[in-house]
Short mmCIF file of C-alpha atoms and ligand atoms in Angstrom, two decimals:
data_model
loop_
_atom_site.label_atom_id
_atom_site.label_comp_id
_atom_site.label_asym_id
_atom_site.label_seq_id
_atom_site.Cartn_x
_atom_site.Cartn_y
_atom_site.Cartn_z
CA MET L 1 7.62 10.11 -21.34
CA SER L 2 6.71 8.28 -24.48
CA GLY L 3 3.47 8.80 -26.38
CA VAL L 4 2.63 5.15 -25.91
CA LEU L 5 2.64 5.53 -22.22
CA THR L 6 0.35 8.58 -22.37
CA ARG L 7 -2.06 6.75 -24.56
CA ARG L 8 -2.08 3.62 -22.37
CA GLN L 9 -2.73 5.71 -19.29
CA VAL L 10 -5.54 7.48 -21.02
CA LEU L 11 -7.00 4.16 -21.92
CA PHE L 12 -6.55 2.98 -18.36
CA GLY L 13 -8.57 5.95 -17.10
CA LEU L 14 -11.25 5.69 -19.73
CA ALA L 15 -11.76 2.01 -19.00
CA GLY L 16 -13.10 3.03 -15.64
CA VAL L 17 -15.52 5.55 -17.01
CA GLY L 18 -16.73 3.08 -19.63
CA ALA L 19 -17.49 0.39 -17.06
CA VAL L 20 -19.28 2.89 -14.90
CA ALA L 21 -21.47 4.17 -17.74
CA THR L 22 -22.85 0.66 -18.38
CA LEU L 23 -24.22 0.48 -14.86
CA GLY L 24 -27.04 2.85 -15.66
CA GLY L 25 -27.28 4.08 -12.10
CA CYS L 26 -28.21 7.70 -11.38
CA SER L 27 -25.37 9.83 -12.51
CA ARG L 28 -23.58 12.53 -10.50
CA GLY L 29 -21.42 15.53 -11.33
CA GLY L 30 -18.29 13.84 -12.71
CA GLY L 31 -20.11 11.47 -14.99
CA ASN L 32 -20.04 8.96 -12.27
CA GLY L 33 -22.71 6.31 -12.29
CA VAL L 34 -22.71 5.52 -8.63
CA ALA L 35 -26.07 4.58 -7.40
CA VAL L 36 -25.48 6.20 -3.98
CA GLY L 37 -24.67 9.78 -4.79
CA PRO L 38 -23.31 13.02 -3.39
CA SER L 39 -25.97 13.46 -0.76
CA ALA L 40 -25.17 9.98 0.75
CA ILE L 41 -21.43 10.81 0.65
CA ALA L 42 -22.02 14.16 2.36
CA ALA L 43 -24.20 12.59 5.01
CA ALA L 44 -21.54 10.00 5.76
CA GLU L 45 -18.99 12.80 6.03
CA ALA L 46 -21.21 14.76 8.39
CA ALA L 47 -21.66 11.75 10.60
CA ARG L 48 -17.87 11.29 11.09
CA ALA L 49 -16.58 12.01 14.52
CA SER L 50 -14.66 15.21 14.26
CA THR L 51 -12.19 17.13 16.53
CA GLY L 52 -13.28 20.35 14.91
CA GLN L 53 -9.64 20.94 14.10
CA ILE L 54 -8.72 21.91 10.52
CA ARG L 55 -5.25 20.95 9.42
CA ASP L 56 -4.03 22.66 6.18
CA LEU L 57 -1.37 20.72 4.42
CA ALA L 58 0.39 21.16 1.12
CA LEU L 59 1.70 18.59 -1.32
CA ARG L 60 3.46 18.86 -4.68
CA ALA L 61 4.28 16.14 -7.11
CA ARG L 62 7.34 17.00 -9.23
CA LYS L 63 10.32 15.73 -11.10
CA VAL L 64 13.32 15.71 -8.77
CA GLN L 65 16.87 14.54 -8.69
CA ILE L 66 17.71 12.28 -5.77
CA ASP L 67 20.96 10.59 -4.69
CA LEU L 68 20.88 6.77 -4.56
CA GLY L 69 24.15 5.66 -2.94
CA GLY L 70 26.30 8.11 -4.99
CA ARG L 71 24.19 7.89 -8.21
CA THR L 72 22.17 10.92 -9.19
CA VAL L 73 18.77 9.82 -10.39
CA THR L 74 15.91 11.75 -11.91
CA THR L 75 12.53 10.55 -10.77
CA TRP L 76 9.06 11.76 -9.72
CA ALA L 77 8.40 12.43 -6.07
CA TYR L 78 6.32 14.38 -3.58
CA GLY L 79 8.32 17.44 -2.61
CA ASP L 80 12.12 17.06 -2.68
CA SER L 81 12.64 13.59 -1.42
CA VAL L 82 11.87 9.87 -1.70
CA PRO L 83 9.86 9.05 0.32
CA GLY L 84 8.07 12.34 0.44
CA SER L 85 7.81 13.94 3.82
CA ALA L 86 5.28 12.40 6.14
CA LEU L 87 1.95 14.18 6.46
CA ARG L 88 0.52 14.05 9.87
CA ALA L 89 -2.87 14.72 11.56
CA THR L 90 -4.94 13.53 14.52
CA ALA L 91 -7.86 11.27 14.06
CA GLY L 92 -11.03 13.34 13.59
CA ASP L 93 -9.25 16.32 12.07
CA ARG L 94 -10.53 17.88 8.91
CA VAL L 95 -7.57 17.70 6.59
CA ARG L 96 -7.26 20.05 3.68
CA VAL L 97 -4.40 19.06 1.29
CA ALA L 98 -3.64 21.65 -1.32
CA PHE L 99 -2.17 19.42 -4.03
CA ARG L 100 -0.29 20.63 -7.03
CA ASN L 101 0.78 18.57 -10.02
CA ASP L 102 4.04 19.77 -11.50
CA LEU L 103 4.64 16.38 -13.32
CA PRO L 104 4.50 16.26 -17.11
CA GLU L 105 1.53 13.95 -16.90
CA PRO L 106 -1.84 13.81 -15.19
CA THR L 107 -1.69 12.20 -11.76
CA SER L 108 -3.93 11.49 -8.68
CA VAL L 109 -3.41 10.99 -4.92
CA HIS L 110 -4.94 7.98 -3.10
CA TRP L 111 -4.89 8.10 0.70
CA HIS L 112 -4.16 4.42 1.32
CA GLY L 113 -5.82 3.09 4.52
CA LEU L 114 -8.03 6.11 5.22
CA ALA L 115 -11.69 5.35 5.09
CA ILE L 116 -12.60 8.85 3.89
CA ARG L 117 -15.36 10.27 1.88
CA ASN L 118 -15.61 8.61 -1.55
CA ASP L 119 -15.15 11.72 -3.65
CA MET L 120 -11.69 12.36 -2.07
CA ASP L 121 -10.39 8.83 -2.57
CA GLY L 122 -8.23 9.84 -5.54
CA VAL L 123 -9.14 7.30 -8.22
CA PRO L 124 -9.37 9.02 -11.64
CA GLY L 125 -12.53 8.04 -13.55
CA VAL L 126 -14.21 6.62 -10.42
CA THR L 127 -14.15 8.98 -7.42
CA THR L 128 -11.93 12.11 -8.02
CA PRO L 129 -10.92 13.94 -11.16
CA GLU L 130 -7.34 13.46 -12.30
CA VAL L 131 -5.04 16.41 -11.76
CA LYS L 132 -3.65 17.85 -15.04
CA PRO L 133 -0.01 18.95 -15.37
CA GLY L 134 0.27 22.38 -13.88
CA GLY L 135 -3.03 21.94 -12.21
CA GLY L 136 -4.05 21.51 -8.63
CA PHE L 137 -6.82 19.99 -6.45
CA THR L 138 -7.62 20.62 -2.81
CA PHE L 139 -8.52 17.37 -0.98
CA ASP L 140 -10.79 18.11 1.96
CA PHE L 141 -11.85 15.34 4.24
CA VAL L 142 -12.23 14.25 7.89
CA VAL L 143 -9.72 11.51 8.71
CA PRO L 144 -11.36 8.87 10.91
CA ASP L 145 -8.57 6.32 11.16
CA SER L 146 -5.54 6.59 13.41
CA GLY L 147 -2.40 4.65 12.52
CA THR L 148 0.34 4.17 9.99
CA HIS L 149 -0.98 5.05 6.56
CA TRP L 150 0.46 6.34 3.28
CA PHE L 151 -0.42 7.94 -0.02
CA HIS L 152 0.55 7.34 -3.64
CA PRO L 153 -0.84 7.90 -7.16
CA HIS L 154 -3.75 5.74 -8.55
CA THR L 155 -2.59 6.33 -12.09
CA GLY L 156 -0.76 3.85 -14.26
CA LEU L 157 2.64 2.90 -13.13
CA GLN L 158 3.46 6.11 -11.26
CA LEU L 159 3.77 4.36 -7.95
CA ASP L 160 6.89 2.55 -9.19
CA ARG L 161 8.66 5.94 -9.42
CA GLY L 162 9.24 7.85 -6.20
CA LEU L 163 5.68 8.96 -5.64
CA TYR L 164 4.92 7.77 -2.09
CA ALA L 165 4.98 9.07 1.40
CA PRO L 166 3.70 8.21 4.88
CA PHE L 167 0.53 9.59 6.28
CA ILE L 168 0.56 9.22 10.05
CA ILE L 169 -2.73 9.74 11.94
CA ASP L 170 -2.25 10.10 15.64
CA ASP L 171 -4.70 8.58 18.11
CA PRO L 172 -5.36 11.11 20.83
CA THR L 173 -6.04 8.29 23.33
CA ASP L 174 -2.83 6.41 22.53
CA ARG L 175 -0.75 6.03 25.72
CA GLY L 176 2.47 5.66 23.73
CA GLY L 177 4.76 3.47 25.76
CA TYR L 178 7.78 4.21 23.59
CA ASP L 179 10.62 6.77 23.51
CA ALA L 180 10.93 7.41 19.86
CA GLU L 181 9.26 6.63 16.55
CA TRP L 182 10.82 5.66 13.26
CA ILE L 183 9.01 5.43 10.02
CA VAL L 184 10.46 2.64 7.89
CA VAL L 185 9.34 2.76 4.15
CA LEU L 186 10.41 -0.17 1.99
CA ASP L 187 10.58 0.04 -1.77
CA ASP L 188 11.75 -1.74 -4.85
CA TRP L 189 13.67 0.61 -7.16
CA THR L 190 14.23 0.76 -10.88
CA ASP L 191 13.53 4.38 -12.11
CA GLY L 192 16.65 5.99 -13.51
CA VAL L 193 18.81 2.96 -12.52
CA GLY L 194 17.31 0.03 -14.42
CA ARG L 195 14.45 -0.11 -16.88
CA SER L 196 11.59 2.37 -16.64
CA PRO L 197 8.39 1.03 -15.21
CA GLU L 198 6.85 1.37 -18.71
CA GLN L 199 9.63 -0.68 -20.21
CA ILE L 200 9.21 -3.35 -17.55
CA LEU L 201 5.48 -3.71 -18.38
CA THR L 202 6.25 -3.79 -22.07
CA ASP L 203 8.80 -6.59 -21.44
CA LEU L 204 6.46 -8.45 -19.26
CA LYS L 205 3.80 -8.37 -21.87
CA ALA L 206 6.15 -9.24 -24.67
CA ALA L 207 7.60 -12.20 -22.71
CA GLY L 208 4.04 -13.36 -21.90
CA ALA L 209 3.00 -13.11 -25.55
CA SER L 210 6.02 -15.01 -26.82
CA GLY L 211 5.64 -17.78 -24.38
CA SER L 212 8.96 -17.20 -22.64
CA GLY L 213 7.02 -15.58 -19.82
CA ASN L 214 4.87 -18.79 -19.28
CA GLY L 215 5.27 -18.65 -15.57
CA MET L 216 9.04 -18.68 -15.62
CA ALA L 217 9.83 -14.96 -15.36
CA GLY L 218 7.92 -14.87 -12.05
CA MET L 219 9.38 -18.02 -10.77
CA ASN L 220 12.44 -16.75 -8.82
CA MET L 221 13.31 -20.07 -7.39
CA GLY L 222 16.22 -18.85 -5.50
CA GLY L 223 14.01 -17.95 -2.59
CA SER L 224 16.98 -16.07 -1.13
CA GLY L 225 14.88 -13.62 0.78
CA SER L 226 11.92 -15.82 1.65
CA GLY L 227 12.89 -18.20 4.37
CA MET L 228 10.61 -20.42 2.39
CA GLY L 229 12.48 -22.07 -0.44
CA GLY L 230 11.10 -21.40 -3.91
CA MET L 231 8.49 -18.88 -2.94
CA ASP L 232 7.44 -16.83 -5.99
CA GLY L 233 7.54 -13.30 -4.70
CA GLY L 234 7.00 -11.15 -7.78
CA ASP L 235 7.46 -10.69 -11.45
CA VAL L 236 10.39 -8.16 -11.51
CA ASP L 237 13.93 -8.24 -10.33
CA TYR L 238 14.91 -4.77 -9.30
CA PRO L 239 18.37 -3.23 -9.32
CA LEU L 240 17.86 -1.70 -5.96
CA TYR L 241 15.84 -2.14 -2.76
CA LEU L 242 15.52 0.84 -0.46
CA VAL L 243 14.72 1.75 3.12
CA ASN L 244 13.61 5.32 3.34
CA GLY L 245 14.91 6.10 -0.06
CA ARG L 246 18.45 4.77 0.64
CA PRO L 247 20.25 1.73 -0.86
CA THR L 248 22.37 -0.63 1.13
CA ASN L 249 25.66 1.12 0.28
CA ASP L 250 24.38 4.34 1.78
CA PRO L 251 22.02 3.32 4.56
CA GLN L 252 20.16 5.79 6.80
CA THR L 253 21.37 5.62 10.41
CA LEU L 254 18.71 5.69 13.09
CA ASN L 255 20.22 6.86 16.34
CA ALA L 256 18.97 6.03 19.86
CA LYS L 257 20.18 5.11 23.25
CA PRO L 258 20.52 1.53 24.54
CA GLY L 259 17.42 0.44 26.39
CA GLN L 260 15.19 2.96 24.58
CA ARG L 261 11.93 1.61 23.17
CA VAL L 262 11.26 2.60 19.66
CA ARG L 263 8.05 2.29 17.64
CA LEU L 264 8.65 1.27 14.11
CA ARG L 265 6.01 2.29 11.58
CA ILE L 266 6.74 -0.03 8.60
CA ILE L 267 5.21 0.61 5.19
CA ASN L 268 5.73 -1.52 2.04
CA ALA L 269 5.59 0.96 -0.81
CA GLY L 270 7.03 -1.55 -3.24
CA SER L 271 5.34 -2.24 -6.60
CA ASP L 272 6.18 -5.88 -7.02
CA THR L 273 8.09 -6.92 -3.91
CA ILE L 274 7.01 -8.64 -0.65
CA PHE L 275 9.60 -8.11 2.04
CA THR L 276 10.71 -10.04 5.09
CA LEU L 277 11.98 -7.61 7.68
CA ALA L 278 14.21 -8.21 10.67
CA LEU L 279 16.36 -6.14 13.10
CA SER L 280 19.56 -7.93 13.78
CA GLY L 281 19.89 -9.05 17.35
CA HIS L 282 16.35 -8.04 18.31
CA ASP L 283 12.82 -9.23 18.52
CA LEU L 284 10.02 -7.20 17.17
CA ARG L 285 6.92 -6.77 19.25
CA VAL L 286 4.20 -6.29 16.60
CA THR L 287 1.38 -3.89 17.88
CA HIS L 288 -0.55 -2.78 14.82
CA THR L 289 -1.25 -3.70 11.34
CA ASP L 290 -2.79 -1.34 8.72
CA GLY L 291 -3.34 1.19 11.55
CA TYR L 292 -5.37 -1.13 13.78
CA PRO L 293 -4.07 -2.44 17.11
CA THR L 294 -3.33 -6.06 17.57
CA THR L 295 -2.70 -8.28 20.52
CA PRO L 296 1.04 -7.80 20.72
CA VAL L 297 3.03 -10.65 19.30
CA THR L 298 6.80 -11.00 19.44
CA THR L 299 8.56 -12.33 16.32
CA SER L 300 12.05 -12.40 14.86
CA ALA L 301 10.92 -11.61 11.30
CA LEU L 302 7.91 -10.04 9.74
CA ARG L 303 6.56 -10.53 6.24
CA ILE L 304 4.88 -7.51 4.64
CA GLY L 305 3.09 -7.29 1.28
CA MET L 306 2.83 -4.34 -0.90
CA GLY L 307 0.43 -1.75 0.62
CA GLU L 308 0.57 -3.35 4.07
CA ARG L 309 1.69 -1.64 7.21
CA TYR L 310 2.97 -3.02 10.55
CA ASP L 311 3.86 -1.24 13.77
CA ALA L 312 6.35 -2.96 16.06
CA VAL L 313 8.07 -1.86 19.23
CA VAL L 314 11.72 -2.84 19.82
CA THR L 315 13.78 -2.45 22.94
CA LEU L 316 17.23 -1.44 21.74
CA LYS L 317 20.50 -3.17 22.71
CA ASP L 318 23.91 -1.68 22.76
CA GLY L 319 25.68 -1.45 19.43
CA VAL L 320 25.07 -1.12 15.70
CA PHE L 321 22.27 -3.24 14.21
CA PRO L 322 21.21 -3.60 10.55
CA LEU L 323 17.47 -3.28 10.03
CA VAL L 324 17.13 -5.48 7.03
CA ALA L 325 14.35 -6.13 4.59
CA ALA L 326 14.88 -9.04 2.21
CA PRO L 327 12.79 -9.16 -1.02
CA VAL L 328 10.89 -12.46 -1.05
CA GLY L 329 12.04 -14.70 -3.86
CA LYS L 330 14.51 -12.07 -5.26
CA THR L 331 18.12 -11.30 -4.85
CA GLY L 332 19.25 -8.19 -2.95
CA LEU L 333 18.57 -6.46 0.35
CA ALA L 334 17.22 -3.22 1.70
CA ARG L 335 18.62 -1.93 4.95
CA ALA L 336 19.04 0.87 7.43
CA LEU L 337 21.33 0.89 10.43
CA VAL L 338 20.23 1.22 14.08
CA ARG L 339 23.09 2.77 16.21
CA THR L 340 22.89 3.03 20.00
CA SER L 341 26.69 3.19 20.59
CA SER L 342 29.99 2.62 18.85
CA GLY L 343 30.33 -0.52 16.99
CA THR L 344 31.35 -2.09 13.67
CA VAL L 345 28.97 -1.72 10.71
CA PRO L 346 28.45 -5.15 9.01
CA ALA L 347 28.91 -5.43 5.28
CA PRO L 348 26.12 -4.31 3.06
CA THR L 349 25.37 -7.90 2.17
CA TYR L 350 24.98 -9.00 5.85
CA ARG L 351 21.90 -11.05 6.42
CA PRO L 352 20.71 -11.21 10.03
CA SER L 353 20.01 -14.78 11.25
CA GLU L 354 16.57 -13.53 12.26
CA LEU L 355 15.70 -13.57 8.51
CA GLY L 356 15.85 -17.35 8.71
CA ALA L 357 12.99 -17.55 11.18
CA TYR L 358 9.55 -18.32 10.03
CA PRO L 359 8.16 -14.81 9.38
CA LEU L 360 5.01 -13.59 11.06
CA THR L 361 2.07 -12.77 8.69
CA ALA L 362 -1.29 -11.29 9.44
CA ASP L 363 -2.96 -14.62 9.81
CA ALA L 364 -0.92 -15.13 13.03
CA LEU L 365 -2.28 -11.97 14.49
CA GLN L 366 -5.35 -11.24 16.60
CA GLY L 367 -7.07 -7.97 16.79
CA ALA L 368 -6.70 -6.13 20.05
CA PRO L 369 -9.74 -6.09 22.39
CA GLY L 370 -12.22 -3.57 21.02
CA SER L 371 -10.87 -3.61 17.49
CA ALA L 372 -13.30 -6.23 16.16
CA LEU L 373 -16.32 -5.41 13.98
CA PRO L 374 -19.57 -6.08 15.76
CA LYS L 375 -20.48 -9.74 15.53
CA ARG L 376 -22.93 -10.17 12.75
CA ASP L 377 -23.81 -12.65 10.00
CA PRO L 378 -23.14 -11.31 6.52
CA ASP L 379 -26.12 -10.00 4.56
CA THR L 380 -24.21 -10.67 1.37
CA VAL L 381 -21.36 -13.05 0.57
CA GLN L 382 -19.31 -12.42 -2.54
CA ASP L 383 -16.45 -14.24 -4.24
CA LEU L 384 -13.21 -12.70 -5.50
CA VAL L 385 -11.23 -15.22 -7.51
CA LEU L 386 -7.67 -14.09 -8.20
CA GLY L 387 -6.42 -15.37 -11.51
CA GLY L 388 -3.91 -14.81 -14.27
CA SER L 389 -0.58 -15.80 -15.53
CA MET L 390 2.79 -14.62 -16.79
CA GLY L 391 2.03 -15.81 -20.31
CA PRO L 392 -0.03 -14.14 -21.44
CA TYR L 393 0.72 -11.41 -18.94
CA VAL L 394 -2.84 -10.92 -17.67
CA TRP L 395 -4.09 -10.79 -14.13
CA THR L 396 -7.82 -10.93 -13.32
CA ILE L 397 -10.43 -10.83 -10.65
CA ASN L 398 -13.36 -13.22 -11.21
CA GLY L 399 -11.89 -14.09 -14.57
CA ARG L 400 -12.04 -10.43 -15.89
CA THR L 401 -9.75 -7.54 -16.28
CA TYR L 402 -10.90 -4.17 -14.91
CA GLU L 403 -12.29 -2.88 -18.26
CA ASN L 404 -14.68 -5.81 -18.38
CA THR L 405 -15.32 -6.13 -14.63
CA VAL L 406 -18.61 -6.84 -13.07
CA PRO L 407 -18.47 -4.82 -9.85
CA LEU L 408 -19.32 -6.27 -6.52
CA THR L 409 -22.33 -4.64 -4.99
CA ILE L 410 -23.53 -3.84 -1.49
CA ARG L 411 -26.37 -1.72 0.09
CA ALA L 412 -25.53 0.88 2.68
CA GLY L 413 -25.72 -0.67 6.15
CA GLN L 414 -25.19 -4.17 5.00
CA ALA L 415 -22.70 -6.51 6.41
CA GLY L 416 -20.52 -8.02 3.56
CA ARG L 417 -18.20 -11.02 3.44
CA LEU L 418 -15.59 -11.29 0.71
CA ARG L 419 -14.31 -14.80 -0.07
CA ILE L 420 -10.96 -14.29 -1.69
CA ARG L 421 -9.51 -17.30 -3.51
CA ASN L 422 -6.08 -17.17 -5.12
CA GLN L 423 -5.83 -19.52 -8.04
CA THR L 424 -2.35 -18.47 -9.11
CA MET L 425 1.13 -19.54 -8.03
CA MET L 426 2.07 -16.28 -6.42
CA PRO L 427 0.70 -14.29 -3.46
CA HIS L 428 -1.34 -11.14 -4.18
CA PRO L 429 -1.92 -8.27 -1.66
CA LEU L 430 -5.53 -7.37 -2.06
CA HIS L 431 -6.57 -3.87 -1.06
CA LEU L 432 -10.03 -2.59 -0.40
CA HIS L 433 -10.58 1.20 -0.55
CA GLY L 434 -12.76 3.20 1.84
CA HIS L 435 -13.14 0.35 4.45
CA THR L 436 -11.31 -1.90 6.72
CA PHE L 437 -12.17 -5.53 6.94
CA GLN L 438 -11.82 -8.12 9.65
CA ILE L 439 -9.88 -11.23 8.69
CA GLY L 440 -12.11 -14.15 9.36
CA ALA L 441 -15.57 -13.35 10.70
CA ALA L 442 -16.89 -10.12 12.11
CA GLY L 443 -16.76 -10.33 15.88
CA GLY L 444 -13.99 -12.92 15.75
CA SER L 445 -10.35 -12.72 16.77
CA GLY L 446 -8.82 -11.72 13.38
CA PRO L 447 -7.17 -8.37 12.89
CA ARG L 448 -8.65 -5.38 11.14
CA LYS L 449 -6.93 -4.53 7.88
CA ASP L 450 -7.34 -2.83 4.52
CA THR L 451 -4.75 -4.94 2.69
CA VAL L 452 -4.32 -8.66 2.92
CA LEU L 453 -1.67 -10.90 1.42
CA VAL L 454 -3.43 -13.82 -0.06
CA PRO L 455 -1.09 -16.75 -0.37
CA ALA L 456 -0.52 -18.56 -3.65
CA MET L 457 -3.38 -21.12 -4.18
CA GLY L 458 -4.70 -19.99 -0.79
CA SER L 459 -7.84 -18.29 0.38
CA VAL L 460 -8.89 -15.60 2.94
CA ALA L 461 -12.33 -14.60 3.96
CA VAL L 462 -12.95 -11.18 5.34
CA ASP L 463 -15.96 -9.36 6.72
CA MET L 464 -16.75 -5.65 6.34
CA VAL L 465 -19.62 -3.23 7.03
CA ALA L 466 -20.99 -0.95 4.31
CA ASP L 467 -20.69 2.33 6.26
CA ASN L 468 -19.03 4.50 3.61
CA PRO L 469 -21.22 5.00 0.46
CA GLY L 470 -19.69 5.28 -3.02
CA GLN L 471 -17.78 3.28 -5.50
CA TRP L 472 -14.59 1.75 -4.16
CA MET L 473 -11.72 0.05 -5.76
CA VAL L 474 -10.86 -3.46 -4.78
CA HIS L 475 -7.52 -4.47 -6.34
CA CYS L 476 -4.15 -6.25 -6.20
CA HIS L 477 -1.56 -3.85 -4.86
CA ASN L 478 1.09 -5.15 -7.29
CA THR L 479 1.37 -2.08 -9.53
CA TYR L 480 1.90 -4.25 -12.66
CA HIS L 481 -1.00 -6.56 -11.86
CA ALA L 482 -3.28 -3.68 -11.30
CA ALA L 483 -2.15 -1.95 -14.47
CA VAL L 484 -3.05 -5.03 -16.63
CA GLY L 485 -6.51 -5.41 -14.95
CA MET L 486 -6.35 -7.12 -11.52
CA MET L 487 -8.89 -4.66 -10.17
CA THR L 488 -12.60 -4.47 -9.54
CA ARG L 489 -14.96 -2.28 -7.62
CA LEU L 490 -17.32 -2.50 -4.71
CA ASP L 491 -20.29 -0.34 -5.59
CA TYR L 492 -22.92 0.79 -3.20
CA VAL L 493 -26.41 0.30 -4.72
CA THR L 494 -29.88 1.23 -3.57
CU1 CU S 1 -1.32 -9.43 -7.85
#
């Protein structure tokens, strides 16, 4: 790695510490200025419903060589593979993850979608110490949330390497209703094939500074994957798009029998790519988003932003069927193959007609009965204005980058409403740590989520309850947007 990257990453971490220091709240062990400290975090942990089961898990970040369709690529990953092996636990388990960093740089692990204790959230400089090369950290927390979740670093651009893996939390009351389960992880891939993530960011900044960025680099007007002509999906064209770490010329084959019902657990681990997903010849019956059950909805195609998860049940037909994810506004495809009998495999470029259907997004979903937050008027209403541009390459929340952010605040027990307004020409997946929110009003029909794709020039209001004290990141889940500042915090205050 270049010295420039190391320095930039250090600055990235220090920016958080600096911003915290100016709050002047009571300090706790790690130099953290959170106004609601360790005792509140411990009390919240003690109050979490627990199965009493302890689950010891191990995780190692390391440099690995992987095969991408016949090309040997060196990247960073969890364990031996991309994605890393899924971790699994049951809601209410106390999970202890012995993490070891064998990367040449400091890293961190964020448990995306799990509303766990703040000091285990894995954000260096805010919640959890970074893990030095050769070092380790034991994460120790009760997992409250069943569903399809995942984990990744919260350090620089590391997510745009191979550092991601599913974290599946089983619901002991789930009646199932399916014969098999497939985890489907989508990603946009450059490391070792195209430019490095650091070079991509350098290029985006240079193009932005020279004026050649000026909106154009992000305006992929082809709209080939979008089903909505001209939709601006991201800033970066990637050489490869992957399903479960495999490119289209070497797809994974998922085997089952005709008539079987399979639960797909779909995770978008991409850094700069929204995908539209379809299974050729099949409808998808969407049952969950971000781990929470929804009223089931049948759709031909599903749009999924970075960080979002959807579960869908499919009843399989007889044959061979591409499961295809098209990058919105970009050229290329990601795919796996579903095989229930003999049949011809369509060409790698084959686009199922289902991709042409209007894709389902979270705003078309309703939360399942019992999934809503208690109906309640908000005690505090706060705005998040998403701004920025390609030239200069700067992305902001409330007009500020993270190093100058003015955190949102809330008191423990309050109901909060976040009004998110996107004033840019591209969608941003906004992610809140440590909580789920309800789209629309608490007690309404909207689904519960932790990541919401806010349309270009659109707005979304979400309600949440301050039941997990600490300092929590609120940020765009585009890796490059977050790296240049599209992050803020929600700080509990007394
Ligand atoms: Cu963004």
